[in-house]
mmCIF file of C-alpha atoms in Angstrom:
data_model
loop_
_atom_site.group_PDB
_atom_site.id
_atom_site.type_symbol
_atom_site.label_atom_id
_atom_site.label_comp_id
_atom_site.label_asym_id
_atom_site.label_seq_id
_atom_site.Cartn_x
_atom_site.Cartn_y
_atom_site.Cartn_z
ATOM 1 C CA ASP H 210 103.172 99.491 81.678
ATOM 2 C CA ALA H 211 99.599 100.496 82.429
ATOM 3 C CA GLY H 212 100.893 100.249 86.038
ATOM 4 C CA VAL H 213 97.943 98.130 88.147
ATOM 5 C CA ILE H 214 94.591 97.240 86.917
ATOM 6 C CA GLN H 215 91.573 96.951 88.597
ATOM 7 C CA SER H 216 87.621 96.457 87.284
ATOM 8 C CA PRO H 217 84.884 97.741 87.310
ATOM 9 C CA ARG H 218 85.653 101.348 88.883
ATOM 10 C CA HIS H 219 82.414 101.535 90.077
ATOM 11 C CA GLU H 220 78.981 98.254 91.449
ATOM 12 C CA VAL H 221 76.299 98.361 92.760
ATOM 13 C CA THR H 222 74.535 96.073 93.667
ATOM 14 C CA GLU H 223 71.917 94.536 96.189
ATOM 15 C CA MET H 224 72.900 92.813 99.743
ATOM 16 C CA GLY H 225 72.755 89.225 99.797
ATOM 17 C CA GLN H 226 74.238 90.119 95.572
ATOM 18 C CA GLU H 227 78.147 87.585 94.914
ATOM 19 C CA VAL H 228 80.379 90.445 94.070
ATOM 20 C CA THR H 229 83.786 89.888 92.604
ATOM 21 C CA LEU H 230 86.406 92.301 92.076
ATOM 22 C CA ARG H 231 89.406 91.908 89.544
ATOM 23 C CA CYS H 232 93.418 92.938 89.927
ATOM 24 C CA LYS H 233 96.242 92.527 87.160
ATOM 25 C CA PRO H 234 99.032 93.839 88.586
ATOM 26 C CA ILE H 235 102.000 95.644 87.084
ATOM 27 C CA SER H 236 104.433 92.302 85.200
ATOM 28 C CA GLY H 237 107.473 91.499 86.868
ATOM 29 C CA HIS H 238 105.556 92.335 90.220
ATOM 30 C CA ASP H 239 105.505 89.313 92.724
ATOM 31 C CA TYR H 240 102.762 90.698 95.366
ATOM 32 C CA LEU H 241 99.412 91.424 95.193
ATOM 33 C CA PHE H 242 97.916 92.276 98.083
ATOM 34 C CA TRP H 243 94.108 93.845 99.027
ATOM 35 C CA TYR H 244 93.429 97.282 100.171
ATOM 36 C CA ARG H 245 89.509 98.513 101.665
ATOM 37 C CA GLN H 246 88.923 102.295 102.171
ATOM 38 C CA THR H 247 86.910 103.384 104.581
ATOM 39 C CA MET H 248 85.768 106.708 106.843
ATOM 40 C CA MET H 249 85.797 104.508 109.921
ATOM 41 C CA ARG H 250 88.972 102.032 109.347
ATOM 42 C CA GLY H 251 91.129 103.822 107.063
ATOM 43 C CA LEU H 252 93.295 101.462 104.816
ATOM 44 C CA GLU H 253 93.407 98.089 105.717
ATOM 45 C CA LEU H 254 95.672 95.531 104.511
ATOM 46 C CA LEU H 255 92.737 92.289 103.499
ATOM 47 C CA ILE H 256 94.745 90.059 102.667
ATOM 48 C CA TYR H 257 98.419 89.440 99.838
ATOM 49 C CA PHE H 258 100.153 87.112 98.010
ATOM 50 C CA ASN H 259 103.659 86.674 97.331
ATOM 51 C CA ASN H 260 104.376 84.621 94.337
ATOM 52 C CA ASN H 261 100.470 83.550 93.809
ATOM 53 C CA VAL H 262 100.626 82.080 97.398
ATOM 54 C CA PRO H 263 98.702 83.509 99.304
ATOM 55 C CA ILE H 264 100.790 84.896 102.466
ATOM 56 C CA ASP H 265 98.340 86.396 105.086
ATOM 57 C CA ASP H 266 94.365 86.715 105.083
ATOM 58 C CA SER H 267 94.426 87.911 108.839
ATOM 59 C CA GLY H 268 91.855 91.161 107.557
ATOM 60 C CA MET H 269 89.861 89.080 105.412
ATOM 61 C CA PRO H 270 87.120 90.717 107.548
ATOM 62 C CA GLU H 271 84.818 87.549 107.828
ATOM 63 C CA ASP H 272 84.635 83.794 105.835
ATOM 64 C CA ARG H 273 81.746 86.438 103.024
ATOM 65 C CA PHE H 274 85.105 87.464 101.721
ATOM 66 C CA SER H 275 87.964 84.825 99.372
ATOM 67 C CA ALA H 276 90.642 85.930 97.215
ATOM 68 C CA LYS H 277 92.661 83.506 94.435
ATOM 69 C CA MET H 278 95.107 84.216 92.423
ATOM 70 C CA PRO H 279 95.279 81.938 90.292
ATOM 71 C CA ASN H 280 98.303 83.632 87.740
ATOM 72 C CA ALA H 281 100.892 85.992 88.228
ATOM 73 C CA SER H 282 99.063 88.710 85.989
ATOM 74 C CA PHE H 283 95.474 88.769 88.024
ATOM 75 C CA SER H 284 93.404 88.432 90.864
ATOM 76 C CA THR H 285 90.017 88.519 92.237
ATOM 77 C CA LEU H 286 88.716 89.456 95.371
ATOM 78 C CA LYS H 287 84.646 87.964 95.827
ATOM 79 C CA ILE H 288 82.107 88.562 98.555
ATOM 80 C CA GLN H 289 79.391 86.435 98.616
ATOM 81 C CA PRO H 290 76.532 86.998 99.474
ATOM 82 C CA SER H 291 76.883 91.002 100.009
ATOM 83 C CA GLU H 292 76.348 93.095 102.836
ATOM 84 C CA PRO H 293 75.940 97.208 102.876
ATOM 85 C CA ARG H 294 78.750 97.101 105.715
ATOM 86 C CA ASP H 295 80.928 96.112 103.481
ATOM 87 C CA SER H 296 80.417 99.183 100.822
ATOM 88 C CA ALA H 297 84.563 100.584 99.863
ATOM 89 C CA VAL H 298 86.448 101.048 98.128
ATOM 90 C CA TYR H 299 88.542 97.452 97.041
ATOM 91 C CA PHE H 300 92.137 98.911 96.159
ATOM 92 C CA CYS H 301 94.791 96.659 94.036
ATOM 93 C CA ALA H 302 98.022 97.521 94.910
ATOM 94 C CA SER H 303 101.685 95.349 93.841
ATOM 95 C CA SER H 304 105.277 95.325 94.747
ATOM 96 C CA GLY H 305 108.668 93.765 93.357
ATOM 97 C CA GLN H 306 111.409 91.947 94.531
ATOM 98 C CA GLY H 307 114.425 93.918 96.195
ATOM 99 C CA PRO H 308 115.777 94.485 99.494
ATOM 100 C CA HIS H 309 113.376 97.490 99.347
ATOM 101 C CA SER H 310 111.479 97.822 96.331
ATOM 102 C CA SER H 311 109.000 95.552 98.025
ATOM 103 C CA TYR H 312 107.759 97.912 100.618
ATOM 104 C CA GLU H 313 107.544 100.875 97.401
ATOM 105 C CA GLN H 314 103.592 99.344 96.644
ATOM 106 C CA TYR H 315 101.323 100.147 93.586
ATOM 107 C CA PHE H 316 97.658 100.628 93.411
ATOM 108 C CA GLY H 317 96.001 100.710 91.740
ATOM 109 C CA PRO H 318 92.061 103.063 91.035
ATOM 110 C CA GLY H 319 90.358 101.498 93.140
ATOM 111 C CA THR H 320 86.340 99.920 92.725
ATOM 112 C CA ARG H 321 83.916 101.438 94.624
ATOM 113 C CA LEU H 322 81.774 99.356 95.577
ATOM 114 C CA THR H 323 77.645 100.593 96.653
ATOM 115 C CA VAL H 324 75.786 97.269 99.154
ATOM 116 C CA THR H 325 71.933 98.532 99.122
ATOM 117 C CA ASP M 218 94.842 99.531 117.975
ATOM 118 C CA GLN M 219 96.363 101.596 115.729
ATOM 119 C CA GLN M 220 100.103 101.278 115.401
ATOM 120 C CA VAL M 221 100.540 104.072 113.146
ATOM 121 C CA LYS M 222 99.274 107.047 113.643
ATOM 122 C CA GLN M 223 98.470 110.762 111.922
ATOM 123 C CA ASN M 224 96.434 113.177 114.272
ATOM 124 C CA SER M 225 95.936 115.596 112.458
ATOM 125 C CA PRO M 226 92.999 115.210 109.763
ATOM 126 C CA SER M 227 93.981 117.554 108.071
ATOM 127 C CA LEU M 228 95.721 120.501 107.098
ATOM 128 C CA SER M 229 95.910 124.356 105.485
ATOM 129 C CA VAL M 230 99.099 125.623 104.427
ATOM 130 C CA GLN M 231 99.574 129.008 102.227
ATOM 131 C CA GLU M 232 101.306 128.720 98.667
ATOM 132 C CA GLY M 233 105.002 128.885 98.837
ATOM 133 C CA ARG M 234 104.995 128.260 103.000
ATOM 134 C CA ILE M 235 106.173 124.685 104.148
ATOM 135 C CA SER M 236 104.270 121.895 105.113
ATOM 136 C CA ILE M 237 105.418 119.357 107.669
ATOM 137 C CA LEU M 238 102.614 116.209 107.986
ATOM 138 C CA ASN M 239 103.439 113.952 110.732
ATOM 139 C CA CYS M 240 102.662 110.574 111.439
ATOM 140 C CA ASP M 241 103.959 108.713 114.900
ATOM 141 C CA TYR M 242 103.752 105.050 115.104
ATOM 142 C CA THR M 243 103.756 102.200 118.323
ATOM 143 C CA ASN M 244 105.333 99.510 116.967
ATOM 144 C CA SER M 245 109.169 99.377 117.645
ATOM 145 C CA MET M 246 109.363 96.498 114.907
ATOM 146 C CA PHE M 247 109.189 98.453 112.008
ATOM 147 C CA ASP M 248 112.497 100.151 110.208
ATOM 148 C CA TYR M 249 110.811 101.242 106.663
ATOM 149 C CA PHE M 250 109.115 104.035 106.084
ATOM 150 C CA LEU M 251 106.841 105.511 103.150
ATOM 151 C CA TRP M 252 104.255 108.573 102.344
ATOM 152 C CA TYR M 253 101.867 107.924 99.599
ATOM 153 C CA LYS M 254 99.922 110.638 98.133
ATOM 154 C CA LYS M 255 96.234 110.089 97.704
ATOM 155 C CA TYR M 256 94.075 112.043 95.017
ATOM 156 C CA PRO M 257 90.448 111.710 94.500
ATOM 157 C CA ALA M 258 88.835 108.193 92.703
ATOM 158 C CA GLU M 259 93.009 107.555 92.260
ATOM 159 C CA GLY M 260 94.714 104.995 94.166
ATOM 160 C CA PRO M 261 98.032 105.521 96.797
ATOM 161 C CA THR M 262 101.189 107.359 94.591
ATOM 162 C CA PHE M 263 104.482 106.340 96.918
ATOM 163 C CA LEU M 264 105.630 109.433 97.841
ATOM 164 C CA ILE M 265 109.103 108.714 99.148
ATOM 165 C CA SER M 266 110.522 106.512 102.031
ATOM 166 C CA ILE M 267 113.124 105.222 104.880
ATOM 167 C CA SER M 268 114.874 103.325 106.107
ATOM 168 C CA SER M 269 115.384 103.453 110.412
ATOM 169 C CA ILE M 270 118.975 103.518 109.462
ATOM 170 C CA LYS M 271 118.958 107.341 108.546
ATOM 171 C CA ASP M 272 117.203 110.116 110.066
ATOM 172 C CA LYS M 273 116.424 112.207 106.727
ATOM 173 C CA ASN M 274 115.728 111.491 103.379
ATOM 174 C CA GLU M 275 115.223 114.344 101.083
ATOM 175 C CA ASP M 276 114.003 114.303 97.168
ATOM 176 C CA GLY M 277 113.602 117.922 95.091
ATOM 177 C CA ARG M 278 110.393 118.984 97.343
ATOM 178 C CA PHE M 279 109.625 116.534 99.654
ATOM 179 C CA THR M 280 112.479 115.273 103.115
ATOM 180 C CA VAL M 281 110.479 113.616 106.090
ATOM 181 C CA PHE M 282 112.443 112.845 108.976
ATOM 182 C CA LEU M 283 112.901 110.566 111.522
ATOM 183 C CA ASN M 284 113.018 109.721 115.152
ATOM 184 C CA LYS M 285 113.602 106.901 116.054
ATOM 185 C CA SER M 286 113.517 107.954 119.392
ATOM 186 C CA ALA M 287 110.286 109.850 119.445
ATOM 187 C CA LYS M 288 108.342 106.823 117.019
ATOM 188 C CA HIS M 289 107.792 109.798 115.174
ATOM 189 C CA LEU M 290 108.346 110.858 111.143
ATOM 190 C CA SER M 291 107.311 113.907 109.293
ATOM 191 C CA LEU M 292 107.327 114.732 105.875
ATOM 192 C CA HIS M 293 108.842 118.230 105.499
ATOM 193 C CA ILE M 294 107.456 119.795 101.889
ATOM 194 C CA VAL M 295 108.670 123.235 100.430
ATOM 195 C CA PRO M 296 108.012 125.511 98.783
ATOM 196 C CA SER M 297 104.157 123.833 98.772
ATOM 197 C CA GLN M 298 102.624 123.475 95.474
ATOM 198 C CA PRO M 299 98.544 124.482 95.195
ATOM 199 C CA GLY M 300 99.146 120.671 93.102
ATOM 200 C CA ASP M 301 100.467 118.598 96.351
ATOM 201 C CA SER M 302 96.590 119.799 97.094
ATOM 202 C CA ALA M 303 96.309 116.083 98.474
ATOM 203 C CA VAL M 304 95.411 112.787 101.438
ATOM 204 C CA TYR M 305 99.137 112.697 103.001
ATOM 205 C CA PHE M 306 99.516 108.260 104.295
ATOM 206 C CA CYS M 307 101.850 107.660 106.160
ATOM 207 C CA ALA M 308 102.759 103.615 106.616
ATOM 208 C CA ALA M 309 105.705 101.654 108.345
ATOM 209 C CA SER M 310 107.040 97.868 107.657
ATOM 210 C CA GLY M 311 108.174 95.815 110.128
ATOM 211 C CA ALA M 312 109.998 91.693 108.920
ATOM 212 C CA GLY M 313 107.752 90.777 105.875
ATOM 213 C CA ASN M 314 105.600 93.588 102.802
ATOM 214 C CA MET M 315 103.072 93.921 105.015
ATOM 215 C CA LEU M 316 102.693 97.791 105.700
ATOM 216 C CA THR M 317 100.212 99.648 108.063
ATOM 217 C CA PHE M 318 98.778 102.564 107.391
ATOM 218 C CA GLY M 319 98.293 105.647 109.564
ATOM 219 C CA GLY M 320 94.594 106.821 108.507
ATOM 220 C CA GLY M 321 95.505 110.296 106.339
ATOM 221 C CA THR M 322 96.134 113.444 106.720
ATOM 222 C CA ARG M 323 94.095 116.359 103.535
ATOM 223 C CA LEU M 324 96.696 118.853 102.988
ATOM 224 C CA MET M 325 95.169 121.803 101.321
ATOM 225 C CA VAL M 326 97.399 124.471 99.370
ATOM 226 C CA LYS M 327 95.447 127.478 99.296
ATOM 227 C CA PRO M 328 97.231 130.103 96.183
#
């Protein structure tokens, strides 16, 4: 398996523009997580899905952020409109079933977002 | 309120010596703990984990110790190698599948 795939790897956009980040989880994994990493807040969970259904979105910072998982192999995180303070590295991670295997999350390489 | 804390932002160790990375948590509901390693421009990778029913788990050069009464865990790397230089995150899980991460410790192993 190629692991968790994220695109794009880098995104530079202007304030006010819409940004869409994409993720393909590991095949067979039924949990998908979106994280954001910043110097100030570290690695924080934004939202996670189980079997394509959003379970907890309490980490989503505000209504400008939205996430979807239309099928088991694809998820998007959208920011509209984007602001400079959204600049961060966004990671997608997935995990599988089992007593503890669902805790062992596999991360993608991340998308570095810069909003100017 | 940070529920998982790594109080040392960085650690420098000589090659061949032991590296000890520490992590403290406040939530007594956490029952599973993990360590991740992160290289620049890559996502974190799972390293080792421990359940709250154990106090030690070992995998090759890596050992994780858990002290539940002190709400403290540590990662020991013996012997340390230059390739171990990375940022290490501890993470904790309670009910559900969410992980709470610490702020990370940057380990530098000098040849």
